[in-house]
Coordinates of C-alpha atoms in Angstrom, one line a residue:
Chain A
G203 CA 14.9 9.9 85.9
A204 CA 16.7 6.9 87.5
V205 CA 20.3 6.2 86.7
V206 CA 21.8 2.9 85.6
S207 CA 25.6 2.9 85.3
Q208 CA 27.8 0.4 83.5
H209 CA 31.5 -0.1 84.0
P210 CA 33.7 -0.2 82.1
S211 CA 32.5 1.8 79.1
W212 CA 35.3 0.4 76.9
V213 CA 37.3 -2.7 77.3
I214 CA 39.9 -4.3 75.0
C215 CA 41.2 -7.8 75.9
K216 CA 43.2 -10.6 74.5
S217 CA 41.5 -13.7 73.1
G218 CA 41.1 -16.3 75.8
T219 CA 40.8 -13.9 78.7
S220 CA 37.6 -13.2 80.7
V221 CA 36.0 -9.8 81.1
K222 CA 33.5 -8.6 83.7
I223 CA 31.0 -5.9 83.1
E224 CA 29.1 -4.3 86.0
C225 CA 25.6 -2.8 85.9
R226 CA 24.5 -0.7 88.8
S227 CA 21.2 1.0 89.6
L228 CA 22.4 4.1 91.4
D229 CA 19.3 5.5 93.0
F230 CA 16.8 2.7 93.0
Q231 CA 16.5 -1.0 93.8
A232 CA 16.2 -3.2 90.8
T233 CA 14.7 -6.6 91.2
T234 CA 15.2 -7.5 87.6
M235 CA 18.0 -6.6 85.3
F236 CA 18.4 -7.4 81.6
W237 CA 21.4 -7.9 79.5
Y238 CA 21.4 -7.1 75.8
R239 CA 23.9 -7.4 73.0
Q240 CA 24.1 -5.1 70.0
F241 CA 25.9 -5.8 66.8
P242 CA 26.9 -3.0 64.5
K243 CA 23.9 -1.5 62.7
Q244 CA 21.6 -3.9 64.3
S245 CA 19.0 -3.9 67.1
L246 CA 19.4 -5.0 70.6
M247 CA 19.1 -8.7 71.3
L248 CA 18.1 -9.8 74.7
M249 CA 20.7 -12.2 76.2
A250 CA 19.3 -12.9 79.6
T251 CA 17.1 -11.8 82.4
S252 CA 18.5 -11.8 86.0
N253 CA 16.5 -11.6 89.2
E254 CA 18.2 -10.7 92.4
G255 CA 19.2 -13.8 94.3
S256 CA 18.3 -16.3 91.7
K257 CA 19.8 -17.8 88.5
A258 CA 19.6 -15.9 85.3
T259 CA 17.2 -17.0 82.5
Y260 CA 19.0 -17.1 79.2
E261 CA 17.5 -16.6 75.8
Q262 CA 17.7 -19.4 73.3
G263 CA 21.1 -19.6 71.6
V264 CA 22.9 -17.7 74.4
E265 CA 25.6 -19.9 76.0
K266 CA 25.2 -19.6 79.8
D267 CA 28.6 -21.0 80.5
K268 CA 30.2 -18.4 78.3
F269 CA 28.1 -15.4 79.5
L270 CA 28.0 -15.7 83.3
I271 CA 25.4 -13.4 85.0
N272 CA 25.3 -12.7 88.6
H273 CA 22.7 -10.5 90.3
A274 CA 23.9 -10.6 93.9
S275 CA 22.2 -7.5 95.2
L276 CA 19.3 -5.2 94.4
T277 CA 21.6 -2.7 92.8
L278 CA 24.3 -4.7 91.0
S279 CA 24.3 -7.3 88.3
T280 CA 27.5 -8.5 86.5
L281 CA 28.1 -10.1 83.1
T282 CA 31.3 -12.0 82.7
V283 CA 32.4 -13.0 79.2
T284 CA 34.5 -16.1 79.8
S285 CA 37.3 -17.1 77.4
A286 CA 36.5 -14.2 75.1
H287 CA 37.0 -14.5 71.4
P288 CA 36.9 -11.9 68.6
E289 CA 33.3 -12.9 67.7
D290 CA 32.3 -11.8 71.2
S291 CA 33.3 -8.2 70.3
S292 CA 30.1 -6.3 70.7
F293 CA 28.2 -3.5 72.5
Y294 CA 26.7 -4.9 75.7
I295 CA 23.9 -2.9 77.4
C296 CA 22.0 -3.6 80.6
S297 CA 18.7 -2.4 81.8
A298 CA 17.1 -2.4 85.2
R299 CA 13.5 -2.4 86.4
G300 CA 12.6 -1.1 89.8
L301 CA 10.5 -2.8 92.4
A302 CA 6.8 -3.1 91.6
G303 CA 5.4 0.3 91.7
V304 CA 8.8 2.0 91.9
M305 CA 9.6 4.2 88.9
G306 CA 6.4 3.0 87.3
G307 CA 8.0 -0.3 86.4
E308 CA 9.9 1.5 83.7
L309 CA 13.1 0.1 82.3
F310 CA 16.2 2.2 82.6
F311 CA 19.2 1.6 80.4
G312 CA 22.9 1.8 81.1
E313 CA 25.3 3.6 78.9
G314 CA 26.6 0.4 77.4
S315 CA 30.0 -1.3 77.4
R316 CA 32.0 -1.8 74.2
L317 CA 34.0 -5.0 74.2
T318 CA 36.8 -5.6 71.7
V319 CA 38.6 -8.9 71.7
L320 CA 41.9 -9.0 69.9
Chain B
G210 CA 5.2 -13.5 68.6
D211 CA 5.6 -9.8 69.1
S212 CA 7.6 -7.8 66.5
V213 CA 8.4 -4.3 65.6
T214 CA 9.2 -3.1 62.0
Q215 CA 11.0 0.2 61.4
M216 CA 11.9 2.0 58.2
E217 CA 15.4 1.3 57.2
G218 CA 17.9 4.1 57.3
P219 CA 19.9 6.1 57.2
V220 CA 17.5 9.0 57.0
T221 CA 19.4 12.0 55.8
L222 CA 17.9 15.5 56.4
S223 CA 19.0 19.1 56.4
E224 CA 18.6 21.1 59.6
E225 CA 15.1 22.3 60.1
A226 CA 13.5 19.7 57.9
F227 CA 10.5 17.6 58.9
L228 CA 11.2 14.2 60.2
T229 CA 9.1 11.0 60.1
I230 CA 10.3 7.6 61.1
N231 CA 7.8 4.9 60.5
C232 CA 7.1 2.1 63.0
T233 CA 4.6 -0.6 62.9
Y234 CA 4.1 -3.5 65.3
T235 CA 2.6 -6.9 65.8
A236 CA 1.5 -7.9 69.3
T237 CA -1.1 -9.8 71.2
G238 CA -3.2 -7.7 73.5
Y239 CA -2.6 -4.0 74.1
P240 CA 1.1 -3.2 74.2
S241 CA 2.8 -0.1 75.4
L242 CA 4.9 1.6 72.8
F243 CA 8.2 3.4 73.1
W244 CA 10.8 5.3 71.2
Y245 CA 14.4 5.1 72.4
V246 CA 17.3 7.2 71.1
Q247 CA 20.9 6.2 71.0
Y248 CA 23.5 8.9 70.5
P249 CA 26.9 7.9 69.1
G250 CA 28.9 5.9 71.6
E251 CA 26.1 6.0 74.2
G252 CA 23.5 3.7 75.6
L253 CA 19.7 3.9 75.1
Q254 CA 17.6 6.7 76.4
L255 CA 13.8 6.7 76.6
L256 CA 12.6 9.4 74.2
L257 CA 8.8 9.0 74.6
K258 CA 6.1 6.5 75.2
A259 CA 2.4 5.8 74.9
T260 CA 0.5 3.2 76.9
K261 CA -2.9 3.0 75.2
A262 CA -4.6 3.7 71.9
D263 CA -4.8 7.3 70.7
D264 CA -2.2 8.4 73.3
K265 CA 0.4 10.8 72.1
G266 CA 3.8 10.7 73.5
S267 CA 6.0 13.8 73.2
N268 CA 9.4 15.0 74.3
K269 CA 12.1 17.4 73.0
G270 CA 9.9 18.3 70.0
F271 CA 9.4 14.7 69.0
E272 CA 5.9 13.2 68.9
A273 CA 4.3 9.8 68.2
T274 CA 0.7 8.7 68.4
Y275 CA -0.4 5.2 69.2
R276 CA -2.6 4.1 66.4
K277 CA -4.3 0.8 67.1
E278 CA -6.2 0.7 63.9
T279 CA -3.0 0.8 61.8
T280 CA -0.8 -0.8 64.5
S281 CA 1.6 2.1 64.1
F282 CA 3.6 4.5 66.2
H283 CA 5.4 6.8 63.8
L284 CA 7.9 9.3 65.2
E285 CA 7.7 12.9 64.0
K286 CA 9.5 16.2 64.5
G287 CA 8.7 19.4 62.9
S288 CA 12.2 20.8 62.6
V289 CA 15.3 18.6 63.2
Q290 CA 18.6 19.8 64.5
V291 CA 22.1 18.5 64.0
S292 CA 22.1 17.4 67.6
D293 CA 19.2 15.0 66.8
S294 CA 21.6 12.8 64.8
A295 CA 21.3 9.4 66.4
V296 CA 19.8 6.0 66.1
Y297 CA 16.1 5.7 67.0
F298 CA 14.5 2.5 68.2
C299 CA 10.9 1.7 68.3
A300 CA 9.9 -0.8 70.9
L301 CA 6.9 -2.4 72.5
H302 CA 6.1 -4.0 75.8
S303 CA 3.2 -6.4 76.0
G304 CA 3.3 -8.0 79.4
Y305 CA 6.5 -9.9 79.1
S306 CA 9.4 -8.9 81.2
T307 CA 11.3 -6.8 78.7
L308 CA 11.0 -5.0 75.4
T309 CA 10.8 -6.0 71.8
F310 CA 12.9 -3.7 69.7
G311 CA 12.9 -2.7 66.1
K312 CA 16.2 -2.7 64.2
G313 CA 16.7 1.0 64.6
T314 CA 16.8 3.8 62.2
M315 CA 19.8 6.1 61.9
L316 CA 19.1 9.8 61.5
L317 CA 21.8 12.1 60.0
V318 CA 21.1 15.8 60.1
S319 CA 23.4 18.1 58.2
P320 CA 23.8 21.9 58.8

């Protein structure tokens, strides 16, 4: 199957700093990438949808100025948590969908990035 | 809107026991149904899927049948192993861009 890689897997930062998480599709081109957030013992919550070369579409309740998403190429999307606070500590997961007809349109998930804000 | 309801966990079983994790859904149209697995500290992996009514998805000994009449997609395995311990998510896709997930069910298998 296709591979989606996230980096870093773990990150610990101080309150007030910004953290960037990368999501790469390693062996296919992804026109659309999705960012999710997972709280402990809960399901995944979609944060935003990003399409290559255009602005991300954020779900209701997600602060777009706090969670900056960039999808600059067909293989890379980034999520930047700006001025992070302890309540932003969470597990962030990305998924990618290939070009129409590629990989059957299936979603492939990254390994996730665990953010801890002190 | 679309929704997925899973049985609450944790589900605790002994090795070689039979597993059932219930999943029911609400959706407009004819969704595709999925089971994802999340091993400790890792991201999600697709376990199996079914795209139309009466289809059976299967992988690694796990099975689930798309039942339109009961709007269900229960996950089953005849003999679980310790390595099956993980969180299992039922999900559906009904034409929107991404998936709607259930809350997940933790499975703990003891030797």
